[in-house]
Amino acid sequence: MTALQKKEHNPVAHMTPEDIESLGKELDAVRAEIIESRGAKDAAYIRRTIDVQRKLELGSRAVLLFSKYKPAFALGTAGLTVSKILENMEIGHNVMHGQWDWMRDPKIHSTTWEWDNASPADLWKHSHNELHHTYTNVLGRDNDLGYGIMRVDEDQPWVPFYLGQPVWNFINACFFEYGIAAYDLELGKYMKGRKDKAVFKRDLGKVGQKVRNQMTRDYVIHPLLAAPTGSWGRTLLANYLSNLGRNLWTHSVIMCGHFPEGVETFTKTSIEGESRGEWYLRQMIGSANISGSKAMHIATGNLSYQIEHHLFPDLPSNRYAEISVKVRDICERYGLQYTSGPLPKQVASAWMKVIRLSLPNHIAAKVKFPSRRKPVAPTALPSRRVDTGEVAA
Amino acid sequence: MAHLLSDGPRQDATGRTPGAGWRSRAFKLLKATTTPLLPEDYVDLFDPLRTSTVLRARVVDIVAETQDAATVVLRPGRTWRGHVPGQYIRIGVDVDGVRMWRAYSVTSGPREDGCIAITIKAITGGAVSTHLVESLKVGQIVQMEQADGAFVLPEVLPSKILLLTGGSGITPVMGILRHAVEDLDDVILLHSAPRPEDVIFAEELRELGANDRITLVERHTDEHGLLDTDELEALVPDWRERETWACGPAGMLEMLEGHWEQAGHAHRLHTERFRPALAEPGEGGTVYFTKTDREIECDGARPILDIGEEAGVLMPSGCRMGICYGCVLPMREGSVRDLRTGEVTSATPGDGILIQTCISAAAGRCDLVL
């Protein structure tokens, strides 16, 4: 992939500034409609989700007290893994985006929420909500593109370090929450001396405390509680496996959001003076969805609707499904690519890219990669053709 | 979650009381078991009234008073500290999913079961009161705050008292009467309501009057019009000698305050306002930062964040486009307009509605906590 502005076939070249403005207006209308209809049903949804997650967690931890028996071990581990996934994805991520702030419930609010993750809420909100969501897929501004340890774009110069990136990526997946914490700490920036030492120390203290609390809970207290039944070892293992499972799952889902083939990246200069319509356009073609069942959508925290999430990061996640119907329609009418696919396909596509870009461009070009898409030829807007009788250059 | 609330009063064990050190350590251990949540977040799942940092109440009974007023009996959670008759509590209910708070006087007399009652009159166009009167169900949980307010009788009871009420203004006075009527010698209650059937607690009040516990003067404004100073002089000629408590519509209170002031008796008049006169949200206004004691003038077309920064106020900020919530500040009072939708959000004093300063313009005066 190459930054959109340098591409041979620019997939948005067929759009005039007027088209982009009207695209923005249509999306604003979608947003207004959802805000207008937000209400008791949505509030009940998030409350029910929180209720289910906490009961599942309590139940699983209770079952694990008897985890020396194999069925209890299996059941407790599975339950705790699902609970941790729900807690991070559908609840934590979305609450911290302010999706439920409109309820004015201080217990379910972006300013008070803390999640079961190594990265403290305030650090994560800064690097994710502010930096990533504002500068989505802008090379050099959005560090989510490769997390600073991977090459994810042909435009990035290759160095031998990148040969190992499939390995880094796998290690990162296993320890994802710690990777995120290091990322939110801006560890790389600090090591290059570009981050204030006092700020870094303060943040490091916060992360350290958070990690200590989590470790004590999962690897000391709960195993100790299970000791009387002789289940301490199994409980410890179960907690480790549920953290690992959650890490692998969240990493996979998040890789699918911006890495798969067909997703566009942008140059730094392209966002100067960006209009609202252009901002929407960038979010749209810079994200990719995952298709699947309702349960799958909930398990991804509705980040399977990554395109919708990036257009409207603060709208309630339970509404993304209905928004997606409208966004897909808009994409079709404006001749834009709406990247989506089932989870295995999207994960494979993202991994293929990680592997391909670990090689220098000229070598990668000689290797046949299965999921690489042909560049989509730009299509003209039907409306433009009617209006002007010609296709924009 | 709720880590901001974690240093609540529960943790004030200082070791002075026997066993407190042990309890404090046990609580620490329990907290370590549930981190990043608090143990109470799990208690909430099963018994929301037992939580020790958030006060809530369960609705145990609803009794219709008039066509548009109802008394709601509440069982407060275990941290309820009780009230003094005449005080109000703030009740938080979710209307269309949005938590809304309103103040209501406690109207119950002493009750053995530890419950309290509030009486609510549905107001035309009032989202909360209408919701409470029409949709509240027995068994439902509502949020509440500790009792507050200085509209109470002094410890040494005055010998002559005048109670001046209009409409639902009778509610705090009813709370006072139910507690203290036996101890009061000379009470005049002058109450206005549109029609006889609109008088809340009519039966009870008329009975108190018939038994000479109080002197009840009932006025019906549909027939007699609004109370004025001449009528007041005629109905209660000795008003100057009476310690007076008044509660009712803003217009009535202003009239009374003027009258008492003129006579040099302002110190003998105690008034209670439930709904402060909210200024009609306008185009821009003064934004006051409460902690830094700074005031800036804002127009109605630009974000408070931009204008504040230009004026040199150090404000939290983030994406500056309404998506990251890095700029939210609590609004204690006043109104702001969402620049994207035009929607106006208003806070009554004491509220802490969180607003995004990067997409909000002032719509009249507002107080922000910064």
PDB file of N, CA, C and O in Angstrom, chain A residues 31 39-40 47 51 54 57-58 97-98 101-105 107 109 111-115 129-130 133-134 213 217 221-222 279 313-314, chain B residues 1-4 32-33 35-37 40-42 45-46 54 94 96-100 318-319 321-325 328 340 345 353-354:
ATOM      1  N   ARG A  31     -25.582  10.836  11.700  1.00  0.00           N
ATOM      2  CA  ARG A  31     -25.213  11.070  13.091  1.00  0.00           C
ATOM      3  C   ARG A  31     -26.368  11.707  13.880  1.00  0.00           C
ATOM      4  O   ARG A  31     -26.725  11.259  14.972  1.00  0.00           O
ATOM      5  N   GLY A  39     -31.832   6.603  23.544  1.00  0.00           N
ATOM      6  CA  GLY A  39     -32.756   6.662  24.674  1.00  0.00           C
ATOM      7  C   GLY A  39     -32.671   5.487  25.614  1.00  0.00           C
ATOM      8  O   GLY A  39     -31.624   4.835  25.731  1.00  0.00           O
ATOM      9  N   ALA A  40     -33.803   5.228  26.281  1.00  0.00           N
ATOM     10  CA  ALA A  40     -33.852   4.238  27.361  1.00  0.00           C
ATOM     11  C   ALA A  40     -33.388   2.852  26.907  1.00  0.00           C
ATOM     12  O   ALA A  40     -32.745   2.123  27.662  1.00  0.00           O
ATOM     13  N   ARG A  47     -26.260  -1.198  30.355  1.00  0.00           N
ATOM     14  CA  ARG A  47     -26.404  -1.669  31.739  1.00  0.00           C
ATOM     15  C   ARG A  47     -26.487  -3.185  31.777  1.00  0.00           C
ATOM     16  O   ARG A  47     -25.884  -3.828  32.630  1.00  0.00           O
ATOM     17  N   ASP A  51     -23.885  -5.785  33.487  1.00  0.00           N
ATOM     18  CA  ASP A  51     -24.422  -6.746  34.445  1.00  0.00           C
ATOM     19  C   ASP A  51     -24.007  -8.181  34.075  1.00  0.00           C
ATOM     20  O   ASP A  51     -23.514  -8.934  34.914  1.00  0.00           O
ATOM     21  N   ARG A  54     -20.167  -8.745  34.579  1.00  0.00           N
ATOM     22  CA  ARG A  54     -19.723  -8.862  35.975  1.00  0.00           C
ATOM     23  C   ARG A  54     -20.187 -10.175  36.590  1.00  0.00           C
ATOM     24  O   ARG A  54     -19.455 -10.794  37.356  1.00  0.00           O
ATOM     25  N   GLU A  57     -18.012 -12.850  35.234  1.00  0.00           N
ATOM     26  CA  GLU A  57     -16.699 -12.842  35.872  1.00  0.00           C
ATOM     27  C   GLU A  57     -16.766 -13.458  37.272  1.00  0.00           C
ATOM     28  O   GLU A  57     -15.958 -14.339  37.614  1.00  0.00           O
ATOM     29  N   LEU A  58     -17.735 -13.015  38.050  1.00  0.00           N
ATOM     30  CA  LEU A  58     -17.899 -13.560  39.408  1.00  0.00           C
ATOM     31  C   LEU A  58     -18.103 -15.066  39.365  1.00  0.00           C
ATOM     32  O   LEU A  58     -17.456 -15.822  40.099  1.00  0.00           O
ATOM     33  N   HIS A  97     -14.651   5.946  25.182  1.00  0.00           N
ATOM     34  CA  HIS A  97     -14.831   6.812  24.019  1.00  0.00           C
ATOM     35  C   HIS A  97     -15.906   7.865  24.267  1.00  0.00           C
ATOM     36  O   HIS A  97     -16.184   8.697  23.406  1.00  0.00           O
ATOM     37  N   GLY A  98     -16.566   7.786  25.432  1.00  0.00           N
ATOM     38  CA  GLY A  98     -17.644   8.732  25.716  1.00  0.00           C
ATOM     39  C   GLY A  98     -18.958   8.344  25.064  1.00  0.00           C
ATOM     40  O   GLY A  98     -19.881   9.143  24.995  1.00  0.00           O
ATOM     41  N   ASP A 101     -21.626   8.724  27.672  1.00  0.00           N
ATOM     42  CA  ASP A 101     -21.598   9.912  28.537  1.00  0.00           C
ATOM     43  C   ASP A 101     -22.943  10.633  28.563  1.00  0.00           C
ATOM     44  O   ASP A 101     -23.284  11.286  29.547  1.00  0.00           O
ATOM     45  N   TRP A 102     -23.691  10.544  27.481  1.00  0.00           N
ATOM     46  CA  TRP A 102     -24.973  11.245  27.397  1.00  0.00           C
ATOM     47  C   TRP A 102     -25.957  10.786  28.473  1.00  0.00           C
ATOM     48  O   TRP A 102     -26.890  11.501  28.806  1.00  0.00           O
ATOM     49  N   MET A 103     -25.722   9.582  29.040  1.00  0.00           N
ATOM     50  CA  MET A 103     -26.622   9.086  30.085  1.00  0.00           C
ATOM     51  C   MET A 103     -26.444   9.855  31.399  1.00  0.00           C
ATOM     52  O   MET A 103     -27.279   9.780  32.283  1.00  0.00           O
ATOM     53  N   ARG A 104     -25.312  10.563  31.510  1.00  0.00           N
ATOM     54  CA  ARG A 104     -24.991  11.320  32.715  1.00  0.00           C
ATOM     55  C   ARG A 104     -24.962  10.441  33.958  1.00  0.00           C
ATOM     56  O   ARG A 104     -25.311  10.884  35.049  1.00  0.00           O
ATOM     57  N   ASP A 105     -24.605   9.176  33.776  1.00  0.00           N
ATOM     58  CA  ASP A 105     -24.458   8.276  34.918  1.00  0.00           C
ATOM     59  C   ASP A 105     -22.971   8.249  35.263  1.00  0.00           C
ATOM     60  O   ASP A 105     -22.162   7.750  34.485  1.00  0.00           O
ATOM     61  N   LYS A 107     -21.248   6.471  36.985  1.00  0.00           N
ATOM     62  CA  LYS A 107     -20.643   5.136  37.054  1.00  0.00           C
ATOM     63  C   LYS A 107     -20.333   4.572  35.663  1.00  0.00           C
ATOM     64  O   LYS A 107     -19.582   3.610  35.537  1.00  0.00           O
ATOM     65  N   HIS A 109     -19.155   6.395  32.799  1.00  0.00           N
ATOM     66  CA  HIS A 109     -18.760   7.648  32.170  1.00  0.00           C
ATOM     67  C   HIS A 109     -17.290   7.616  31.776  1.00  0.00           C
ATOM     68  O   HIS A 109     -16.463   7.040  32.487  1.00  0.00           O
ATOM     69  N   THR A 111     -15.070   9.711  32.023  1.00  0.00           N
ATOM     70  CA  THR A 111     -14.133  10.347  32.946  1.00  0.00           C
ATOM     71  C   THR A 111     -13.868   9.514  34.200  1.00  0.00           C
ATOM     72  O   THR A 111     -12.931   9.808  34.935  1.00  0.00           O
ATOM     73  N   THR A 112     -14.700   8.511  34.477  1.00  0.00           N
ATOM     74  CA  THR A 112     -14.499   7.737  35.707  1.00  0.00           C
ATOM     75  C   THR A 112     -14.135   6.284  35.446  1.00  0.00           C
ATOM     76  O   THR A 112     -13.791   5.565  36.376  1.00  0.00           O
ATOM     77  N   TRP A 113     -14.220   5.844  34.196  1.00  0.00           N
ATOM     78  CA  TRP A 113     -14.047   4.417  33.934  1.00  0.00           C
ATOM     79  C   TRP A 113     -12.593   3.989  34.032  1.00  0.00           C
ATOM     80  O   TRP A 113     -11.698   4.701  33.586  1.00  0.00           O
ATOM     81  N   GLU A 114     -12.367   2.842  34.628  1.00  0.00           N
ATOM     82  CA  GLU A 114     -11.032   2.225  34.594  1.00  0.00           C
ATOM     83  C   GLU A 114     -11.240   0.777  34.170  1.00  0.00           C
ATOM     84  O   GLU A 114     -12.182   0.134  34.587  1.00  0.00           O
ATOM     85  N   TRP A 115     -10.372   0.299  33.280  1.00  0.00           N
ATOM     86  CA  TRP A 115     -10.597  -1.042  32.742  1.00  0.00           C
ATOM     87  C   TRP A 115      -9.558  -2.045  33.212  1.00  0.00           C
ATOM     88  O   TRP A 115      -8.533  -1.661  33.776  1.00  0.00           O
ATOM     89  N   ASN A 129      -8.036   7.863  21.785  1.00  0.00           N
ATOM     90  CA  ASN A 129      -9.143   8.756  21.402  1.00  0.00           C
ATOM     91  C   ASN A 129      -8.646  10.008  20.700  1.00  0.00           C
ATOM     92  O   ASN A 129      -9.218  10.466  19.718  1.00  0.00           O
ATOM     93  N   GLU A 130      -7.575  10.569  21.263  1.00  0.00           N
ATOM     94  CA  GLU A 130      -7.142  11.861  20.754  1.00  0.00           C
ATOM     95  C   GLU A 130      -6.233  11.713  19.536  1.00  0.00           C
ATOM     96  O   GLU A 130      -6.524  12.245  18.478  1.00  0.00           O
ATOM     97  N   HIS A 133      -7.611   8.589  16.779  1.00  0.00           N
ATOM     98  CA  HIS A 133      -8.882   8.897  16.116  1.00  0.00           C
ATOM     99  C   HIS A 133      -8.866  10.228  15.370  1.00  0.00           C
ATOM    100  O   HIS A 133      -9.638  10.437  14.445  1.00  0.00           O
ATOM    101  N   THR A 134      -8.007  11.131  15.774  1.00  0.00           N
ATOM    102  CA  THR A 134      -7.933  12.403  15.044  1.00  0.00           C
ATOM    103  C   THR A 134      -7.095  12.237  13.783  1.00  0.00           C
ATOM    104  O   THR A 134      -7.440  12.747  12.727  1.00  0.00           O
ATOM    105  N   ASN A 213      -1.411  -4.135  40.494  1.00  0.00           N
ATOM    106  CA  ASN A 213      -2.752  -4.493  40.968  1.00  0.00           C
ATOM    107  C   ASN A 213      -3.313  -5.706  40.234  1.00  0.00           C
ATOM    108  O   ASN A 213      -3.874  -6.617  40.836  1.00  0.00           O
ATOM    109  N   ARG A 217      -3.944  -9.505  41.741  1.00  0.00           N
ATOM    110  CA  ARG A 217      -5.276 -10.101  41.708  1.00  0.00           C
ATOM    111  C   ARG A 217      -5.269 -11.461  41.014  1.00  0.00           C
ATOM    112  O   ARG A 217      -5.722 -12.458  41.574  1.00  0.00           O
ATOM    113  N   ILE A 221      -3.820 -13.337  44.632  1.00  0.00           N
ATOM    114  CA  ILE A 221      -4.986 -13.439  45.509  1.00  0.00           C
ATOM    115  C   ILE A 221      -5.950 -14.555  45.106  1.00  0.00           C
ATOM    116  O   ILE A 221      -6.315 -15.388  45.928  1.00  0.00           O
ATOM    117  N   HIS A 222      -6.333 -14.564  43.833  1.00  0.00           N
ATOM    118  CA  HIS A 222      -7.302 -15.588  43.442  1.00  0.00           C
ATOM    119  C   HIS A 222      -6.732 -17.008  43.540  1.00  0.00           C
ATOM    120  O   HIS A 222      -7.431 -17.907  44.021  1.00  0.00           O
ATOM    121  N   TRP A 279     -12.524  14.800   6.312  1.00  0.00           N
ATOM    122  CA  TRP A 279     -12.199  14.017   7.508  1.00  0.00           C
ATOM    123  C   TRP A 279     -12.984  12.720   7.508  1.00  0.00           C
ATOM    124  O   TRP A 279     -12.446  11.633   7.709  1.00  0.00           O
ATOM    125  N   PRO A 313     -17.021   7.942  16.468  1.00  0.00           N
ATOM    126  CA  PRO A 313     -16.464   7.201  17.604  1.00  0.00           C
ATOM    127  C   PRO A 313     -17.245   7.350  18.902  1.00  0.00           C
ATOM    128  O   PRO A 313     -17.096   6.530  19.799  1.00  0.00           O
ATOM    129  N   ASP A 314     -18.079   8.378  18.992  1.00  0.00           N
ATOM    130  CA  ASP A 314     -18.784   8.580  20.261  1.00  0.00           C
ATOM    131  C   ASP A 314     -20.262   8.198  20.206  1.00  0.00           C
ATOM    132  O   ASP A 314     -21.004   8.484  21.128  1.00  0.00           O
TER     133      ASP A 314
ATOM    134  N   MET B   1     -13.544   0.758  37.418  1.00  0.00           N
ATOM    135  CA  MET B   1     -14.476   1.871  37.363  1.00  0.00           C
ATOM    136  C   MET B   1     -14.592   2.514  38.732  1.00  0.00           C
ATOM    137  O   MET B   1     -14.286   1.920  39.738  1.00  0.00           O
ATOM    138  N   ALA B   2     -15.091   3.715  38.734  1.00  0.00           N
ATOM    139  CA  ALA B   2     -15.393   4.418  39.967  1.00  0.00           C
ATOM    140  C   ALA B   2     -14.164   4.605  40.838  1.00  0.00           C
ATOM    141  O   ALA B   2     -14.266   4.800  42.026  1.00  0.00           O
ATOM    142  N   HIS B   3     -12.986   4.511  40.213  1.00  0.00           N
ATOM    143  CA  HIS B   3     -11.794   4.660  41.031  1.00  0.00           C
ATOM    144  C   HIS B   3     -11.709   6.057  41.622  1.00  0.00           C
ATOM    145  O   HIS B   3     -11.080   6.278  42.627  1.00  0.00           O
ATOM    146  N   LEU B   4     -12.376   7.006  40.974  1.00  0.00           N
ATOM    147  CA  LEU B   4     -12.345   8.365  41.495  1.00  0.00           C
ATOM    148  C   LEU B   4     -13.109   8.464  42.808  1.00  0.00           C
ATOM    149  O   LEU B   4     -12.903   9.365  43.592  1.00  0.00           O
ATOM    150  N   ALA B  32      -8.206  -5.397  46.514  1.00  0.00           N
ATOM    151  CA  ALA B  32      -7.210  -6.013  45.645  1.00  0.00           C
ATOM    152  C   ALA B  32      -7.806  -7.181  44.875  1.00  0.00           C
ATOM    153  O   ALA B  32      -7.369  -7.510  43.774  1.00  0.00           O
ATOM    154  N   THR B  33      -8.846  -7.788  45.445  1.00  0.00           N
ATOM    155  CA  THR B  33      -9.504  -8.916  44.787  1.00  0.00           C
ATOM    156  C   THR B  33     -10.345  -8.468  43.607  1.00  0.00           C
ATOM    157  O   THR B  33     -10.545  -9.222  42.661  1.00  0.00           O
ATOM    158  N   THR B  35      -9.976  -5.339  41.908  1.00  0.00           N
ATOM    159  CA  THR B  35      -9.404  -4.272  41.085  1.00  0.00           C
ATOM    160  C   THR B  35      -9.576  -4.566  39.582  1.00  0.00           C
ATOM    161  O   THR B  35      -9.496  -5.732  39.193  1.00  0.00           O
ATOM    162  N   PRO B  36      -9.839  -3.602  38.718  1.00  0.00           N
ATOM    163  CA  PRO B  36      -9.912  -2.157  38.957  1.00  0.00           C
ATOM    164  C   PRO B  36     -11.279  -1.697  39.462  1.00  0.00           C
ATOM    165  O   PRO B  36     -11.471  -0.499  39.644  1.00  0.00           O
ATOM    166  N   LEU B  37     -12.201  -2.623  39.669  1.00  0.00           N
ATOM    167  CA  LEU B  37     -13.491  -2.219  40.220  1.00  0.00           C
ATOM    168  C   LEU B  37     -13.395  -2.176  41.737  1.00  0.00           C
ATOM    169  O   LEU B  37     -12.387  -2.578  42.317  1.00  0.00           O
ATOM    170  N   GLU B  40     -17.933  -2.764  45.954  1.00  0.00           N
ATOM    171  CA  GLU B  40     -19.335  -2.326  45.884  1.00  0.00           C
ATOM    172  C   GLU B  40     -19.917  -2.434  44.475  1.00  0.00           C
ATOM    173  O   GLU B  40     -21.127  -2.536  44.308  1.00  0.00           O
ATOM    174  N   ASP B  41     -19.053  -2.407  43.470  1.00  0.00           N
ATOM    175  CA  ASP B  41     -19.574  -2.551  42.109  1.00  0.00           C
ATOM    176  C   ASP B  41     -20.195  -3.937  41.918  1.00  0.00           C
ATOM    177  O   ASP B  41     -21.095  -4.116  41.107  1.00  0.00           O
ATOM    178  N   TYR B  42     -19.677  -4.905  42.662  1.00  0.00           N
ATOM    179  CA  TYR B  42     -20.264  -6.246  42.607  1.00  0.00           C
ATOM    180  C   TYR B  42     -21.476  -6.340  43.522  1.00  0.00           C
ATOM    181  O   TYR B  42     -22.462  -7.008  43.200  1.00  0.00           O
ATOM    182  N   LEU B  45     -24.711  -5.377  41.943  1.00  0.00           N
ATOM    183  CA  LEU B  45     -25.384  -6.333  41.064  1.00  0.00           C
ATOM    184  C   LEU B  45     -26.552  -6.987  41.787  1.00  0.00           C
ATOM    185  O   LEU B  45     -27.526  -7.396  41.166  1.00  0.00           O
ATOM    186  N   PHE B  46     -26.421  -7.116  43.104  1.00  0.00           N
ATOM    187  CA  PHE B  46     -27.432  -7.871  43.838  1.00  0.00           C
ATOM    188  C   PHE B  46     -28.239  -7.009  44.817  1.00  0.00           C
ATOM    189  O   PHE B  46     -29.415  -7.246  45.012  1.00  0.00           O
ATOM    190  N   VAL B  54     -22.444   5.387  47.269  1.00  0.00           N
ATOM    191  CA  VAL B  54     -23.486   6.046  46.484  1.00  0.00           C
ATOM    192  C   VAL B  54     -24.813   5.829  47.194  1.00  0.00           C
ATOM    193  O   VAL B  54     -25.169   4.703  47.510  1.00  0.00           O
ATOM    194  N   ASP B  94     -33.671   8.271  35.653  1.00  0.00           N
ATOM    195  CA  ASP B  94     -33.296   8.214  34.244  1.00  0.00           C
ATOM    196  C   ASP B  94     -34.526   8.436  33.378  1.00  0.00           C
ATOM    197  O   ASP B  94     -35.449   7.635  33.387  1.00  0.00           O
ATOM    198  N   ASP B  96     -35.702   8.740  29.600  1.00  0.00           N
ATOM    199  CA  ASP B  96     -35.210   8.392  28.262  1.00  0.00           C
ATOM    200  C   ASP B  96     -33.716   8.051  28.307  1.00  0.00           C
ATOM    201  O   ASP B  96     -32.960   8.426  27.407  1.00  0.00           O
ATOM    202  N   GLY B  97     -33.300   7.399  29.351  1.00  0.00           N
ATOM    203  CA  GLY B  97     -31.906   6.970  29.449  1.00  0.00           C
ATOM    204  C   GLY B  97     -30.968   8.019  30.005  1.00  0.00           C
ATOM    205  O   GLY B  97     -29.802   7.741  30.230  1.00  0.00           O
ATOM    206  N   VAL B  98     -31.451   9.250  30.209  1.00  0.00           N
ATOM    207  CA  VAL B  98     -30.579  10.327  30.685  1.00  0.00           C
ATOM    208  C   VAL B  98     -30.855  10.596  32.168  1.00  0.00           C
ATOM    209  O   VAL B  98     -32.010  10.799  32.556  1.00  0.00           O
ATOM    210  N   ARG B  99     -29.803  10.594  32.975  1.00  0.00           N
ATOM    211  CA  ARG B  99     -29.968  10.840  34.406  1.00  0.00           C
ATOM    212  C   ARG B  99     -30.309  12.296  34.650  1.00  0.00           C
ATOM    213  O   ARG B  99     -29.573  13.198  34.249  1.00  0.00           O
ATOM    214  N   MET B 100     -31.456  12.537  35.289  1.00  0.00           N
ATOM    215  CA  MET B 100     -31.905  13.901  35.590  1.00  0.00           C
ATOM    216  C   MET B 100     -32.107  14.025  37.092  1.00  0.00           C
ATOM    217  O   MET B 100     -32.626  13.122  37.725  1.00  0.00           O
ATOM    218  N   GLY B 318      -8.096  18.322  23.567  1.00  0.00           N
ATOM    219  CA  GLY B 318      -7.694  17.102  22.877  1.00  0.00           C
ATOM    220  C   GLY B 318      -7.849  17.282  21.392  1.00  0.00           C
ATOM    221  O   GLY B 318      -7.179  18.112  20.785  1.00  0.00           O
ATOM    222  N   CYS B 319      -8.790  16.554  20.806  1.00  0.00           N
ATOM    223  CA  CYS B 319      -8.931  16.540  19.350  1.00  0.00           C
ATOM    224  C   CYS B 319      -9.517  17.828  18.800  1.00  0.00           C
ATOM    225  O   CYS B 319      -9.400  18.105  17.628  1.00  0.00           O
ATOM    226  N   MET B 321     -12.468  18.502  18.106  1.00  0.00           N
ATOM    227  CA  MET B 321     -13.556  18.300  17.154  1.00  0.00           C
ATOM    228  C   MET B 321     -14.677  17.447  17.754  1.00  0.00           C
ATOM    229  O   MET B 321     -15.527  16.933  17.050  1.00  0.00           O
ATOM    230  N   GLY B 322     -14.655  17.272  19.047  1.00  0.00           N
ATOM    231  CA  GLY B 322     -15.783  16.612  19.702  1.00  0.00           C
ATOM    232  C   GLY B 322     -15.715  15.106  19.757  1.00  0.00           C
ATOM    233  O   GLY B 322     -16.688  14.467  20.130  1.00  0.00           O
ATOM    234  N   ILE B 323     -14.582  14.510  19.397  1.00  0.00           N
ATOM    235  CA  ILE B 323     -14.567  13.042  19.398  1.00  0.00           C
ATOM    236  C   ILE B 323     -13.782  12.415  20.538  1.00  0.00           C
ATOM    237  O   ILE B 323     -13.988  11.262  20.861  1.00  0.00           O
ATOM    238  N   CYS B 324     -12.858  13.143  21.168  1.00  0.00           N
ATOM    239  CA  CYS B 324     -11.980  12.443  22.116  1.00  0.00           C
ATOM    240  C   CYS B 324     -12.336  12.643  23.583  1.00  0.00           C
ATOM    241  O   CYS B 324     -11.843  11.931  24.439  1.00  0.00           O
ATOM    242  N   TYR B 325     -13.181  13.567  23.892  1.00  0.00           N
ATOM    243  CA  TYR B 325     -13.631  13.803  25.263  1.00  0.00           C
ATOM    244  C   TYR B 325     -12.485  14.179  26.204  1.00  0.00           C
ATOM    245  O   TYR B 325     -12.555  13.975  27.398  1.00  0.00           O
ATOM    246  N   VAL B 328     -13.514  17.658  28.551  1.00  0.00           N
ATOM    247  CA  VAL B 328     -14.748  17.813  29.326  1.00  0.00           C
ATOM    248  C   VAL B 328     -14.515  18.482  30.676  1.00  0.00           C
ATOM    249  O   VAL B 328     -13.521  18.225  31.346  1.00  0.00           O
ATOM    250  N   ARG B 340     -22.550  21.682  17.022  1.00  0.00           N
ATOM    251  CA  ARG B 340     -22.821  20.783  15.909  1.00  0.00           C
ATOM    252  C   ARG B 340     -24.315  20.579  15.703  1.00  0.00           C
ATOM    253  O   ARG B 340     -24.797  20.422  14.596  1.00  0.00           O
ATOM    254  N   THR B 345     -27.866  22.569  26.461  1.00  0.00           N
ATOM    255  CA  THR B 345     -27.829  21.796  27.701  1.00  0.00           C
ATOM    256  C   THR B 345     -27.769  22.769  28.863  1.00  0.00           C
ATOM    257  O   THR B 345     -26.948  23.677  28.860  1.00  0.00           O
ATOM    258  N   ILE B 353     -23.024  18.618  35.270  1.00  0.00           N
ATOM    259  CA  ILE B 353     -23.151  18.025  33.943  1.00  0.00           C
ATOM    260  C   ILE B 353     -21.838  18.232  33.197  1.00  0.00           C
ATOM    261  O   ILE B 353     -21.315  19.346  33.141  1.00  0.00           O
ATOM    262  N   LEU B 354     -21.289  17.141  32.647  1.00  0.00           N
ATOM    263  CA  LEU B 354     -19.994  17.256  31.974  1.00  0.00           C
ATOM    264  C   LEU B 354     -20.202  17.694  30.535  1.00  0.00           C
ATOM    265  O   LEU B 354     -20.965  17.084  29.794  1.00  0.00           O
TER     266      LEU B 354
END
